[in-house]
Short mmCIF file of C-alpha atoms and ligand atoms in Angstrom, two decimals:
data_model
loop_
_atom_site.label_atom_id
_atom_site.label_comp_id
_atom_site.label_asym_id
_atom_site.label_seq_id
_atom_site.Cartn_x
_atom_site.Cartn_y
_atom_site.Cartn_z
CA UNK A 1 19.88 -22.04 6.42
CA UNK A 2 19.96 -18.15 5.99
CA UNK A 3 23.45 -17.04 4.11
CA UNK A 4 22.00 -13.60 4.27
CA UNK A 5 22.71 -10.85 6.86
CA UNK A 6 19.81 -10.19 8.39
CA UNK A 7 18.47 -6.50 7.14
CA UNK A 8 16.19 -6.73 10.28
CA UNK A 9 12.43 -7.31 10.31
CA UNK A 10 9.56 -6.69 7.93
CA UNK A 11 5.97 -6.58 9.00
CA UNK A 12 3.70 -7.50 6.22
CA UNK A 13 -0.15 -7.04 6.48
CA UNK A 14 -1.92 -9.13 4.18
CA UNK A 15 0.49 -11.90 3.96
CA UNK A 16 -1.59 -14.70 4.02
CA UNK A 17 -2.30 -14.57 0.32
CA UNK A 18 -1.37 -12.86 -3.18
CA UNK A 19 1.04 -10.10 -2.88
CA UNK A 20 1.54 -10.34 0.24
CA UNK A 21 2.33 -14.01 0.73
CA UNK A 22 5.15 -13.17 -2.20
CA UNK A 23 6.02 -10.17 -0.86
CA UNK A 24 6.56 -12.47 2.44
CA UNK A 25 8.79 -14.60 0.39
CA UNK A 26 10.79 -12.38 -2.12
CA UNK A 27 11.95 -10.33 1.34
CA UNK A 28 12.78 -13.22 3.34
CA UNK A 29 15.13 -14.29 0.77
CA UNK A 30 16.52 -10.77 0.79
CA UNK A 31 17.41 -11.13 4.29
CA UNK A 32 14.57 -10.08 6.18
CA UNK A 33 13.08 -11.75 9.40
CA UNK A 34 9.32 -11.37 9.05
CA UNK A 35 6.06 -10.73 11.22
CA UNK A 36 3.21 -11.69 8.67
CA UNK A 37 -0.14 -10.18 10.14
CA UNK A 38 -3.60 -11.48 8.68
CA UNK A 39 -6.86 -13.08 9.69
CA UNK A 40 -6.56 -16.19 8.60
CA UNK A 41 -4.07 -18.29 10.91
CA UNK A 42 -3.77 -21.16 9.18
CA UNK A 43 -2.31 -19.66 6.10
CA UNK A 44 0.23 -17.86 7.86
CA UNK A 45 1.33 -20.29 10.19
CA UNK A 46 1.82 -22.56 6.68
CA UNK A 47 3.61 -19.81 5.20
CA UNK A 48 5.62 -19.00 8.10
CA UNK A 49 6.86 -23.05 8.16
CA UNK A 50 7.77 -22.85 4.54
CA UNK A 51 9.98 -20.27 4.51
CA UNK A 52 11.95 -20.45 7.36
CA UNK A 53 12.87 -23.72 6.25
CA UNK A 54 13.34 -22.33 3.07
CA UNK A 55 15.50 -19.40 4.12
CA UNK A 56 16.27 -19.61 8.17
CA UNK A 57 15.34 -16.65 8.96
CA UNK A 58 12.56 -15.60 11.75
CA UNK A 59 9.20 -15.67 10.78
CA UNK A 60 6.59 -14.88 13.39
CA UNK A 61 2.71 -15.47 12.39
CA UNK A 62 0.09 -12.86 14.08
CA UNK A 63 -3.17 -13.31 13.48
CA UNK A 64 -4.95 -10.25 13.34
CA UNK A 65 -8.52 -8.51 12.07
CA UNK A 66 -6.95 -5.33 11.39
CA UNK A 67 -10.67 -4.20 11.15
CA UNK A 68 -11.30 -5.40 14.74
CA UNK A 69 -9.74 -2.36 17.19
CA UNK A 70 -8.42 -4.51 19.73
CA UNK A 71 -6.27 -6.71 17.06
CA UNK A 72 -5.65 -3.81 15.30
CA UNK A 73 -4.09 -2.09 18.85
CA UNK A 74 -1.77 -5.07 19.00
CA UNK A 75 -0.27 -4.76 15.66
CA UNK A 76 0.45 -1.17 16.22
CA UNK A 77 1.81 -2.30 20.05
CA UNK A 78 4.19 -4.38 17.93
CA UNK A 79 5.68 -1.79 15.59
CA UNK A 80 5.72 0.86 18.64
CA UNK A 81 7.70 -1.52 20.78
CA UNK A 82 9.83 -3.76 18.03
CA UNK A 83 13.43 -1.72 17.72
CA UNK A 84 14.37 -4.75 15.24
CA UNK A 85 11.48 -3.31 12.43
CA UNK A 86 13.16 -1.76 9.94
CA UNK A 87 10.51 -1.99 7.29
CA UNK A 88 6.43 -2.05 7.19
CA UNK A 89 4.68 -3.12 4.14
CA UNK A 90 0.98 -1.91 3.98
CA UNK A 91 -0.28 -4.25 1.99
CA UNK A 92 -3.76 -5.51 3.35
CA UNK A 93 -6.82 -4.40 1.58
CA UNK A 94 -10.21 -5.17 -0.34
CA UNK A 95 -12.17 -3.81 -3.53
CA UNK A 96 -14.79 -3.33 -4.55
CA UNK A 97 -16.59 -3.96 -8.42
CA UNK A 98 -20.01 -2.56 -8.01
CA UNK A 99 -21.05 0.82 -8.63
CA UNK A 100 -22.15 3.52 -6.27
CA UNK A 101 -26.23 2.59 -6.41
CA UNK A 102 -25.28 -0.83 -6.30
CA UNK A 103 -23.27 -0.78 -3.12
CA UNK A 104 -23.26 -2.16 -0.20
CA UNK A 105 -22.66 0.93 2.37
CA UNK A 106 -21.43 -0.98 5.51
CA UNK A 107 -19.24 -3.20 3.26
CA UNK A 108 -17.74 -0.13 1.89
CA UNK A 109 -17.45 1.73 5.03
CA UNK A 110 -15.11 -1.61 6.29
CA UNK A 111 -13.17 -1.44 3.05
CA UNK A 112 -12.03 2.15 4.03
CA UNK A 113 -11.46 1.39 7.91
CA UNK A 114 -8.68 -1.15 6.29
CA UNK A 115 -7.62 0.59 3.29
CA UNK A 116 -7.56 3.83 4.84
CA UNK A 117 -7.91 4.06 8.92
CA UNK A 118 -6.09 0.44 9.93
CA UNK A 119 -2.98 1.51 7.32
CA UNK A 120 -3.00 5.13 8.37
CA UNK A 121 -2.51 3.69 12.39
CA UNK A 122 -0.44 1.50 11.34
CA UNK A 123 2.33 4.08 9.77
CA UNK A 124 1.72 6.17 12.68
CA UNK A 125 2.51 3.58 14.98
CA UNK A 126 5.81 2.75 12.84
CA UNK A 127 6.95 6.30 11.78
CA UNK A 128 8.57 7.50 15.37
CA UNK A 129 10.52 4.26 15.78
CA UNK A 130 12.23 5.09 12.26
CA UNK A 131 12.53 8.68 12.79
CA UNK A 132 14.51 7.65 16.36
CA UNK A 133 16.14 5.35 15.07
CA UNK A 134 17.99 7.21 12.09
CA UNK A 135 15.97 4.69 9.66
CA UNK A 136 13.10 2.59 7.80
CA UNK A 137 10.99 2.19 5.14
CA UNK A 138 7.44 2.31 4.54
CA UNK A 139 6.27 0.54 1.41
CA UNK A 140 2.30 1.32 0.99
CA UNK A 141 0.05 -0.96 -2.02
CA UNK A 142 -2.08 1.11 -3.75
CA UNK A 143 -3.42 0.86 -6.94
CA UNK A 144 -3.69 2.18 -10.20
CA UNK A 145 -7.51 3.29 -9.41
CA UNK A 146 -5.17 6.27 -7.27
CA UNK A 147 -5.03 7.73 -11.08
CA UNK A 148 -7.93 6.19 -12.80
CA UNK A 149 -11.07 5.60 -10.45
CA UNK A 150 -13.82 5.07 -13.17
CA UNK A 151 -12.19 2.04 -13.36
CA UNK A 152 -13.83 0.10 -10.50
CA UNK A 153 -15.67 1.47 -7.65
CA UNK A 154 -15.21 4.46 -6.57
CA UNK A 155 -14.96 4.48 -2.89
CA UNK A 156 -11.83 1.80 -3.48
CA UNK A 157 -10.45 3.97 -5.84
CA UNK A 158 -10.93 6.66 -3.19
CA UNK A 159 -8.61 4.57 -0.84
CA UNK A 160 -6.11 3.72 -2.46
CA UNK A 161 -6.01 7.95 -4.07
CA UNK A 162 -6.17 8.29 -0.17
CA UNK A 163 -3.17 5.65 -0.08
CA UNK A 164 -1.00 7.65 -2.91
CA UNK A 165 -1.59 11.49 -1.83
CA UNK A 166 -0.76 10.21 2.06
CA UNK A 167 2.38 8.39 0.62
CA UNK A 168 3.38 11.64 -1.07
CA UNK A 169 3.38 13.49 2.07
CA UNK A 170 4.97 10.77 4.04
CA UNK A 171 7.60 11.46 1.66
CA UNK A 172 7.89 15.23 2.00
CA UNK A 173 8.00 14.81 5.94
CA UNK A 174 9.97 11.92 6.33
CA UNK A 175 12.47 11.75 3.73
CA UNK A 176 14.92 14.16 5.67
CA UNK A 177 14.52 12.11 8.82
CA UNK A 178 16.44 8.96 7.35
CA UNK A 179 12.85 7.60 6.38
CA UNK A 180 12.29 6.12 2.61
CA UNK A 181 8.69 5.16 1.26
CA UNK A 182 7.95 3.74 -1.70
CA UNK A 183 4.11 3.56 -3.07
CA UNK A 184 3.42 0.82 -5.60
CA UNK A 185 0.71 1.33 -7.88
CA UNK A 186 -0.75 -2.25 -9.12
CA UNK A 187 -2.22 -2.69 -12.00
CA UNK A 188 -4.75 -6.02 -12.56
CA UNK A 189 -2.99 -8.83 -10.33
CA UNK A 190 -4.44 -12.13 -10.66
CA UNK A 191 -4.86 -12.65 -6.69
CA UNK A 192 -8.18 -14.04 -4.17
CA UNK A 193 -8.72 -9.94 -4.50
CA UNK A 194 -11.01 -9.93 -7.98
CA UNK A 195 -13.26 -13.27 -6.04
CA UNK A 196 -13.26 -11.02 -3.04
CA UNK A 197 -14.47 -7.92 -4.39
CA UNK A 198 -17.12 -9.98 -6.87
CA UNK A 199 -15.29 -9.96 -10.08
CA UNK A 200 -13.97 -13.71 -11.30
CA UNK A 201 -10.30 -12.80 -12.57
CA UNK A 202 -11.53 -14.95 -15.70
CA UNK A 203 -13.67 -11.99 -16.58
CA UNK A 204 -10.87 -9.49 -17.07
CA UNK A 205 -8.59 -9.89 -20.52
CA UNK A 206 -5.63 -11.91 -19.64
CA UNK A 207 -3.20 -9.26 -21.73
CA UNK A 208 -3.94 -6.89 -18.67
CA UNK A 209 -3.39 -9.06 -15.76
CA UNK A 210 -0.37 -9.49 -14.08
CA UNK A 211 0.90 -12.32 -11.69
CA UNK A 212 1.50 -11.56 -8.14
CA UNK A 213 5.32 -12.90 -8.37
CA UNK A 214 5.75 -10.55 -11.79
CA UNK A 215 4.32 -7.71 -9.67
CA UNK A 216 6.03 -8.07 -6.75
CA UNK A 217 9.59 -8.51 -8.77
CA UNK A 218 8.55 -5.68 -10.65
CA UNK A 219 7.76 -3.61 -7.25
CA UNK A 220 10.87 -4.24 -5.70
CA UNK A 221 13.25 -3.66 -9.04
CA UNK A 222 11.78 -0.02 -8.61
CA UNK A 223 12.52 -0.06 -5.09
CA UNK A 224 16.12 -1.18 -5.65
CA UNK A 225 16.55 1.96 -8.21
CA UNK A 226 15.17 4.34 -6.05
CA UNK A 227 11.66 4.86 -7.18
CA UNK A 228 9.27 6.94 -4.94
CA UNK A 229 6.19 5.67 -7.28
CA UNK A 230 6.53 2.37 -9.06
CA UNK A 231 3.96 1.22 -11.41
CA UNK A 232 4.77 -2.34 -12.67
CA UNK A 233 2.76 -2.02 -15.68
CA UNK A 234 3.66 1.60 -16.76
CA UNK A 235 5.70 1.27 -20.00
CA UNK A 236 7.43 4.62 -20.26
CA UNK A 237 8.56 6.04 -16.67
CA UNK A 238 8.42 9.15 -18.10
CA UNK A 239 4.70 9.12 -18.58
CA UNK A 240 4.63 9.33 -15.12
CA UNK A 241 7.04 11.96 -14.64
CA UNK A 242 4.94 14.46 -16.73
CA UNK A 243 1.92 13.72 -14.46
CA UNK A 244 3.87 14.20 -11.41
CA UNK A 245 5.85 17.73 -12.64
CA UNK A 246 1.81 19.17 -13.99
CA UNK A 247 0.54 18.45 -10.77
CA UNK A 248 3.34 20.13 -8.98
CA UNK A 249 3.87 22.80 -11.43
CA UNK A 250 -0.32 23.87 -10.24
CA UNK A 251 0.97 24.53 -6.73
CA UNK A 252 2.06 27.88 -6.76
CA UNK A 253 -1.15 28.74 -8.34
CA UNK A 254 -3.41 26.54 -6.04
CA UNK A 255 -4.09 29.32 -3.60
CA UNK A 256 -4.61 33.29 -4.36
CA UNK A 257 -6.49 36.24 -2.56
CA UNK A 258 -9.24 36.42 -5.11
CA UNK A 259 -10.68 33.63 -7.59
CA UNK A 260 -9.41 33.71 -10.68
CA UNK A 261 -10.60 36.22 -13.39
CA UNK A 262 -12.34 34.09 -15.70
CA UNK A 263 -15.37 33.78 -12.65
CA UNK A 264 -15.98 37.15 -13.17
CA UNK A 265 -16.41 37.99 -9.10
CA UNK A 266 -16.15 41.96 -9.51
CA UNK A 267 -13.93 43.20 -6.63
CA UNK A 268 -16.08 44.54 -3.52
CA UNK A 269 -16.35 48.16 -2.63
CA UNK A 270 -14.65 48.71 0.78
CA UNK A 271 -16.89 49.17 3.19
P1 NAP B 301 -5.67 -10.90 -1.65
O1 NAP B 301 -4.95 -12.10 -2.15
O2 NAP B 301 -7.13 -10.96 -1.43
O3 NAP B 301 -4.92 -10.40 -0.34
C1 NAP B 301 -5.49 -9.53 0.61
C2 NAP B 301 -4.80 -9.77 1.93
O4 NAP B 301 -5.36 -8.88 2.92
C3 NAP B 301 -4.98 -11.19 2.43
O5 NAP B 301 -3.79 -11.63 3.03
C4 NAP B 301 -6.08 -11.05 3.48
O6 NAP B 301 -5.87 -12.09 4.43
C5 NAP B 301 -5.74 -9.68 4.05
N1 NAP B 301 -6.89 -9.07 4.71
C6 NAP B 301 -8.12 -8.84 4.17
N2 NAP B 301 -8.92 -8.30 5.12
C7 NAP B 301 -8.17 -8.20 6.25
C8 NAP B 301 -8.43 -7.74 7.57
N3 NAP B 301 -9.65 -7.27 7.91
N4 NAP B 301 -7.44 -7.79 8.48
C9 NAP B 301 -6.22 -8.27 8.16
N5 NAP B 301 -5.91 -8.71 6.93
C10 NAP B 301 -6.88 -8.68 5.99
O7 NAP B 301 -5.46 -9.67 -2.68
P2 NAP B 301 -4.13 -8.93 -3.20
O8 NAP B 301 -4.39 -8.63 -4.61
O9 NAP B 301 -2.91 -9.67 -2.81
O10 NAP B 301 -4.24 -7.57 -2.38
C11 NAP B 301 -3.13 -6.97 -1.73
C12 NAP B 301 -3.18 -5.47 -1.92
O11 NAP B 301 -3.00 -5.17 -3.32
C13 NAP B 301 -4.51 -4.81 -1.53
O12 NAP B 301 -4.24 -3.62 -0.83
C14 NAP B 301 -5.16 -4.49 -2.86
O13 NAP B 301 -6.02 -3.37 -2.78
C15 NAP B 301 -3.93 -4.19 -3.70
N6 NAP B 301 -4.14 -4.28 -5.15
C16 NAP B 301 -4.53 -5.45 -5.74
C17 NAP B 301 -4.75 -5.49 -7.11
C18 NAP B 301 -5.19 -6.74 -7.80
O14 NAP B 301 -5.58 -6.66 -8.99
N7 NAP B 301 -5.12 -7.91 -7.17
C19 NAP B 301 -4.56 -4.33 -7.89
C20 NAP B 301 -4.17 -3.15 -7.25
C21 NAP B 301 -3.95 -3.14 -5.89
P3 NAP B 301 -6.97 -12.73 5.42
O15 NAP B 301 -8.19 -13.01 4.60
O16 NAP B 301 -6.26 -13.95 5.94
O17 NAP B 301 -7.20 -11.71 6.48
#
């Protein structure tokens, strides 16, 4: 049985498998009661069993195509209605390998109604219920293809940049109002995702590939010191901290009256 407090509930998208299944597991034995969304039933419902004998805690199985807008609807019903949610980890999502003239439009136009719209609903359906509640979290998966998007395909990489520069303002809005996100930035992760997106995980070098239990401890170590941006894989966190302050250091300069003086655009005679 549970020895844990209960920190109230997580909803996990995506838990039926890879990260999410140990995200499912690492936060149950952290004291979380859980409501694991997916499609596939069967896995969750097994999942579900196992840990709640394993920790005692509530674990509630929804069944879900969060690319269907009926299911989808219902999940956000949940997190509008649930006072007991005190965390929501978007975590659901698909790749892609092949390149642009190789693609398969209507596949890639469902990868971004997941990666994008049904993740986007969902933190808008969760956000208010923090905010009036003086407290939650948001933790969002994205990927390393945020930063580096000639890596795979680029409408994934597109998401998940989509997943990081939303994340960022999340942040700036929310952070004041009690509300703490946390964007983790994957690297390689030896899950169903490379068989899914047409890539056998045998096909990548094993020195860059990461297990899903490594990544997930690795993702919530950052969350436990306070990390905004965690990337399991990044060496030196300062490497990222030099990114972050050029990026910010261009804003001031992002937006001016007249383009800047290497285009040459002579100034117009009044009229
Ligand atoms: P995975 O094992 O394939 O897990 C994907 C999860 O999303 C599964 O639980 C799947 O469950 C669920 N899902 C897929 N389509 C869905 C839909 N339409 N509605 C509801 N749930 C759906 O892959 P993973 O690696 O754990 O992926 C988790 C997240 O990590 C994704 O956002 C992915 O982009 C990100 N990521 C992965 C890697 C990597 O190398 N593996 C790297 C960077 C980022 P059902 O099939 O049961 O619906």
């Amino acid at each position: 049985m549970s020895t844990n407090p209960s920190k109230g509930t997580a909803l996990i998208t995506g838990a039926s498998s890879g990260i999410g299944a140990i995200y499912a597991d690492r936060l149950a034995r952290r004291g979380y009661d859980l409501i694991l969304v997916a499609r596939n039933r069967g896995r969750l419902d097994a999942l579900a069993e196992r840990l709640t004998t394993a920790t005692g805690r509530s674990i509630e199985a929804v069944a879900a195509d969060l690319n269907d807008k009926a299911d989808l609807a219902r999940i956000e019903n949940i997190l509008k209605t649930d006072a007991s949610i005190t965390l929501l980890v978007n975590n659901a999502g698909v790749g892609a390998s092949k390149p642009l003239l190789d693609g398969d439009i209507d596949s890639l136009d469902s990868l971004i109604s997941l990666n994008v719209t049904a993740l986007t609903r969902l933190t808008y359906a969760a956000a208010p219920g923090f905010v009036a509640r003086g407290g939650g979290t948001i933790i969002n998966i994205s990927s390393i293809v945020a930063i580096s998007p000639e890596m795979l395909n680029g409408v994934y990489g597109g998401s998940k940049a989509f997943v990081l520069a939303f994340s960022q303002s999340l942040k700036h809005e929310l952070a004041d109002k009690g509300v703490r996100i946390q964007v983790v930035l994957p690297g390689a992760t030896a899950t169903e995702f490379w068989d899914v997106a047409g890539v056998p995980i045998t096909h990548l070098p094993e020195a860059i590939v990461m297990t899903s239990e490594d990544l997930v401890d690795g993702a919530l170590a950052g969350f436990d010191q306070g990390e905004f941006v965690t990337i399991p894989s990044l060496p030196n966190a300062a490497d990222w901290d030099r990114y972050e302050s050029a990026r910010t250091g261009l804003a001031p300069n992002l937006s001016h009256k007249k383009p800047a003086e290497r285009y040459g655009v002579a100034p117009r005679a009044a009229a």
